[in-house]
Short mmCIF file of C-alpha atoms in Angstrom, two decimals:
data_model
loop_
_atom_site.label_atom_id
_atom_site.label_comp_id
_atom_site.label_asym_id
_atom_site.label_seq_id
_atom_site.Cartn_x
_atom_site.Cartn_y
_atom_site.Cartn_z
CA UNK K 1 0.00 0.00 0.00
CA UNK K 2 1.56 3.27 -1.11
CA UNK K 3 1.48 6.26 1.25
CA UNK K 4 0.97 9.52 -0.68
CA UNK K 5 2.35 12.51 1.23
CA UNK K 6 0.51 15.48 -0.27
CA UNK K 7 2.04 18.04 2.08
CA UNK K 8 5.55 18.87 3.33
CA UNK K 9 5.66 15.88 5.67
CA UNK K 10 8.97 14.18 6.43
CA UNK K 11 7.98 10.66 7.40
CA UNK K 12 10.26 7.67 6.83
CA UNK K 13 7.40 5.35 5.92
CA UNK K 14 7.90 2.41 3.57
CA UNK K 15 6.41 2.94 0.11
CA UNK K 16 6.02 6.67 0.69
CA UNK K 17 5.72 8.90 -2.35
CA UNK K 18 5.29 12.59 -3.11
CA UNK K 19 3.86 11.81 -6.55
CA UNK K 20 0.38 10.51 -7.22
CA UNK K 21 0.71 6.72 -7.04
CA UNK K 22 -0.85 4.02 -9.16
CA UNK K 23 -3.17 1.59 -7.46
CA UNK K 24 -4.59 1.54 -3.90
CA UNK K 25 -3.05 4.00 -1.47
CA UNK K 26 -3.61 6.21 1.54
CA UNK K 27 -3.04 9.97 1.80
CA UNK K 28 -1.42 11.98 4.58
CA UNK K 29 -1.91 15.74 4.43
CA UNK K 30 -1.59 18.80 6.63
CA UNK K 31 -4.88 20.32 7.75
CA UNK K 32 -4.35 23.43 5.64
CA UNK K 33 -4.33 21.23 2.52
CA UNK K 34 -7.58 19.39 3.27
CA UNK K 35 -9.43 20.84 0.25
CA UNK K 36 -6.77 19.54 -2.13
CA UNK K 37 -6.88 16.13 -0.46
CA UNK K 38 -10.64 15.92 -0.93
CA UNK K 39 -10.22 16.76 -4.62
CA UNK K 40 -7.79 13.86 -4.81
CA UNK K 41 -10.30 11.52 -3.14
CA UNK K 42 -12.94 12.60 -5.63
CA UNK K 43 -10.66 11.70 -8.55
CA UNK K 44 -9.26 8.50 -7.05
CA UNK K 45 -11.76 5.93 -5.75
CA UNK K 46 -8.79 3.66 -4.96
CA UNK K 47 -7.63 6.08 -2.27
CA UNK K 48 -8.56 4.09 0.81
CA UNK K 49 -7.88 6.51 3.65
CA UNK K 50 -7.06 10.11 4.58
CA UNK K 51 -4.89 11.25 7.47
CA UNK K 52 -5.13 14.94 8.44
CA UNK K 53 -2.30 16.36 10.56
CA UNK K 54 -2.61 19.73 12.22
CA UNK K 55 -5.50 22.21 12.52
CA UNK K 56 -7.95 22.77 9.69
CA UNK K 57 -8.41 26.50 8.96
CA UNK K 58 -11.83 28.05 8.49
CA UNK K 59 -15.11 26.24 8.02
CA UNK K 60 -15.06 22.53 7.29
CA UNK K 61 -15.70 21.48 3.70
CA UNK K 62 -18.22 18.82 2.73
CA UNK K 63 -16.77 15.45 3.77
CA UNK K 64 -19.22 13.22 1.90
CA UNK K 65 -16.31 11.78 -0.12
CA UNK K 66 -15.05 10.07 3.04
CA UNK K 67 -17.98 7.65 3.13
CA UNK K 68 -16.63 4.11 3.35
CA UNK K 69 -13.05 5.32 3.85
CA UNK K 70 -10.81 5.63 6.89
CA UNK K 71 -10.05 9.02 8.44
CA UNK K 72 -7.33 9.90 10.95
CA UNK K 73 -7.52 13.31 12.65
CA UNK K 74 -4.40 14.61 14.42
CA UNK K 75 -4.96 18.03 15.97
CA UNK K 76 -3.77 19.70 19.18
CA UNK K 77 -6.90 21.87 19.28
CA UNK K 78 -9.42 19.63 21.05
CA UNK K 79 -12.62 21.30 19.81
CA UNK K 80 -11.38 21.40 16.19
CA UNK K 81 -10.26 17.78 16.43
CA UNK K 82 -13.69 16.70 17.67
CA UNK K 83 -15.44 18.82 15.03
CA UNK K 84 -13.54 17.20 12.18
CA UNK K 85 -13.81 13.71 13.68
CA UNK K 86 -17.57 14.04 14.18
CA UNK K 87 -18.02 15.40 10.65
CA UNK K 88 -16.10 12.41 9.32
CA UNK K 89 -18.27 9.97 11.27
CA UNK K 90 -21.42 11.71 10.07
CA UNK K 91 -20.15 11.30 6.51
CA UNK K 92 -19.76 7.55 7.01
CA UNK K 93 -16.01 7.31 7.55
CA UNK K 94 -14.23 4.99 9.97
CA UNK K 95 -12.57 7.61 12.21
CA UNK K 96 -9.62 7.62 14.59
CA UNK K 97 -8.17 10.69 16.27
CA UNK K 98 -5.11 11.86 18.19
CA UNK K 99 -4.86 15.10 20.13
CA UNK K 100 -1.52 16.17 18.71
CA UNK K 101 -0.23 18.26 15.82
CA UNK K 102 2.93 16.11 15.83
CA UNK K 103 1.81 12.50 16.35
CA UNK K 104 4.41 9.83 17.02
CA UNK K 105 5.82 8.15 13.94
CA UNK K 106 4.86 4.65 15.07
CA UNK K 107 1.26 5.69 15.62
CA UNK K 108 1.01 7.25 12.17
CA UNK K 109 2.73 4.25 10.60
CA UNK K 110 0.34 1.82 12.28
CA UNK K 111 -2.63 3.72 10.87
CA UNK K 112 -1.23 4.21 7.37
CA UNK K 113 0.10 0.65 7.00
CA UNK K 114 -2.27 -1.69 8.84
CA UNK K 115 -1.24 -5.33 9.22
CA UNK K 116 -3.42 -8.40 9.65
CA UNK K 117 -2.24 -11.45 11.57
CA UNK K 118 -2.82 -15.10 10.72
CA UNK K 119 -2.17 -17.96 13.13
CA UNK K 120 -1.33 -21.02 11.06
CA UNK K 121 -3.15 -24.08 12.34
CA UNK K 122 -2.87 -26.63 9.57
CA UNK K 123 -1.62 -30.19 9.83
CA UNK K 124 -2.88 -33.40 11.39
CA UNK K 125 -0.72 -33.30 14.56
CA UNK K 126 0.25 -36.91 13.85
CA UNK K 127 3.43 -36.66 15.92
CA UNK K 128 1.55 -35.24 18.92
CA UNK K 129 -1.20 -37.87 18.83
CA UNK K 130 -3.87 -35.35 19.84
CA UNK K 131 -5.11 -31.91 18.85
CA UNK K 132 -2.20 -29.76 19.98
CA UNK K 133 -4.19 -26.56 19.40
CA UNK K 134 -6.18 -27.41 22.54
CA UNK K 135 -3.16 -28.00 24.78
CA UNK K 136 -2.64 -25.49 27.57
CA UNK K 137 0.77 -23.81 27.61
CA UNK K 138 0.27 -21.08 30.16
CA UNK K 139 -1.76 -18.71 27.84
CA UNK K 140 -0.29 -16.22 24.06
CA UNK K 141 2.84 -18.83 24.34
CA UNK K 142 6.52 -17.98 23.71
CA UNK K 143 5.84 -15.00 21.41
CA UNK K 144 5.48 -11.75 23.31
CA UNK K 145 3.78 -8.53 22.28
CA UNK K 146 7.18 -6.83 22.23
CA UNK K 147 8.39 -9.18 19.50
CA UNK K 148 5.34 -8.47 17.35
CA UNK K 149 5.74 -4.72 17.93
CA UNK K 150 9.38 -4.81 16.76
CA UNK K 151 8.43 -6.78 13.63
CA UNK K 152 5.78 -4.21 12.71
CA UNK K 153 8.00 -1.23 13.42
CA UNK K 154 10.83 -2.64 11.32
CA UNK K 155 8.61 -3.44 8.33
CA UNK K 156 6.94 -0.02 8.35
CA UNK K 157 10.22 1.87 8.08
CA UNK K 158 11.41 3.20 4.75
CA UNK K 159 13.93 0.87 3.15
CA UNK K 160 12.86 -2.29 4.95
CA UNK K 161 12.73 -5.58 3.07
CA UNK K 162 9.42 -7.20 2.14
CA UNK K 163 9.76 -9.97 4.73
CA UNK K 164 10.70 -9.46 8.38
CA UNK K 165 11.32 -12.45 10.64
CA UNK K 166 12.50 -13.10 14.19
CA UNK K 167 15.97 -14.36 14.98
CA UNK K 168 16.73 -15.86 18.37
CA UNK K 169 20.52 -15.96 18.09
CA UNK K 170 21.11 -12.73 16.21
CA UNK K 171 21.79 -14.56 12.94
CA UNK K 172 20.19 -13.56 9.66
CA UNK K 173 20.13 -17.20 8.61
CA UNK K 174 18.52 -18.75 11.68
CA UNK K 175 15.17 -17.01 11.52
CA UNK K 176 11.83 -18.39 12.67
CA UNK K 177 8.19 -17.35 12.99
CA UNK K 178 6.55 -14.99 13.53
CA UNK K 179 7.22 -13.59 10.06
CA UNK K 180 5.73 -10.48 8.47
CA UNK K 181 5.17 -10.82 4.72
CA UNK K 182 4.53 -7.81 2.50
CA UNK K 183 1.59 -7.98 0.10
CA UNK K 184 4.06 -7.80 -2.79
CA UNK K 185 5.16 -11.37 -1.96
CA UNK K 186 1.69 -12.88 -1.89
CA UNK K 187 1.45 -13.96 -5.54
CA UNK K 188 4.61 -16.08 -5.22
CA UNK K 189 3.60 -17.47 -1.84
CA UNK K 190 0.12 -18.48 -2.99
CA UNK K 191 1.51 -20.98 -5.50
CA UNK K 192 3.70 -22.83 -2.99
CA UNK K 193 3.01 -26.49 -2.34
CA UNK K 194 3.89 -28.82 0.52
CA UNK K 195 4.04 -28.13 4.26
CA UNK K 196 7.18 -25.97 4.47
CA UNK K 197 5.26 -22.74 3.97
CA UNK K 198 7.07 -19.50 3.19
CA UNK K 199 10.41 -20.90 4.38
CA UNK K 200 10.98 -22.85 1.15
CA UNK K 201 10.63 -19.59 -0.78
CA UNK K 202 12.50 -17.21 1.53
CA UNK K 203 15.49 -19.50 2.09
CA UNK K 204 16.12 -19.32 -1.66
CA UNK K 205 15.75 -15.53 -1.59
CA UNK K 206 17.57 -14.35 1.58
CA UNK K 207 17.88 -10.86 0.10
CA UNK K 208 14.14 -10.43 0.74
CA UNK K 209 14.37 -10.98 4.50
CA UNK K 210 15.20 -8.64 7.37
CA UNK K 211 15.55 -10.14 10.84
CA UNK K 212 14.96 -8.68 14.28
CA UNK K 213 16.28 -10.14 17.50
CA UNK K 214 13.78 -11.73 19.85
CA UNK K 215 14.38 -12.50 23.51
CA UNK K 216 11.84 -15.33 23.44
CA UNK K 217 12.33 -19.04 22.76
CA UNK K 218 12.23 -20.69 19.33
CA UNK K 219 10.75 -23.98 20.52
CA UNK K 220 8.43 -25.94 18.28
CA UNK K 221 5.81 -28.14 19.90
CA UNK K 222 5.28 -31.18 17.70
CA UNK K 223 5.57 -34.16 20.07
CA UNK K 224 4.52 -35.05 23.64
CA UNK K 225 8.17 -34.62 24.64
CA UNK K 226 8.21 -31.09 23.22
CA UNK K 227 5.05 -30.30 25.13
CA UNK K 228 6.47 -31.64 28.40
CA UNK K 229 9.44 -29.26 28.06
CA UNK K 230 7.14 -26.31 27.45
CA UNK K 231 4.95 -27.14 30.46
CA UNK K 232 7.99 -26.87 32.72
CA UNK K 233 8.32 -23.21 31.74
CA UNK K 234 5.11 -22.47 33.65
CA UNK K 235 5.50 -23.96 37.14
CA UNK K 236 2.42 -23.92 39.31
CA UNK K 237 -0.01 -23.88 36.39
CA UNK K 238 -2.30 -26.78 35.73
CA UNK K 239 -1.44 -27.48 32.11
CA UNK K 240 -3.23 -30.24 30.32
#
């Protein structure tokens, strides 16, 4: 998803552009340039979202073009922020807001480049002998929120590679899930066969992968013996 910066915004977002992009994109604009941004939305139905940073001068324009789109309002002036946010909601937009004229980069990046997560749960669990998805391992196991946050932050930065994976020993070669995969890789991934997943593709193309260090554990749980080791990490809990 391209991020079209229509105003003088210096944001190191991946896929950012100061020229009108082809295909689906989002727009970030200063409040003073809202009219121009709405003209862009009128001409480009593939513009999915509009982020407005800073106060909007004068009376609000008609926001009907925001229907079915996402709107982010970032404004230090509380009443003006609420006015624009409410107008966006009344127009049928999905609205978020931040009371700041200078929102944090990570917050803007998270809005402009949303990411969906998939938990892979395929396989017959033949080595485990039972449905391992129902086994208790102390609750969200071995992958912490901090690890996921670092993956997202790395991928959203300008210049990052299309795949970002976790490394538990600091090596670029010994990477493991979770892995973030850019949409640009999906066509090649969708034609893969077998049970090795994206690894069979990415190991042949290491230039596509960035790694981030994780302080967690890389254990796989495929057998009763693996599970017994994991249970010992959570003493005092009734796993089973």
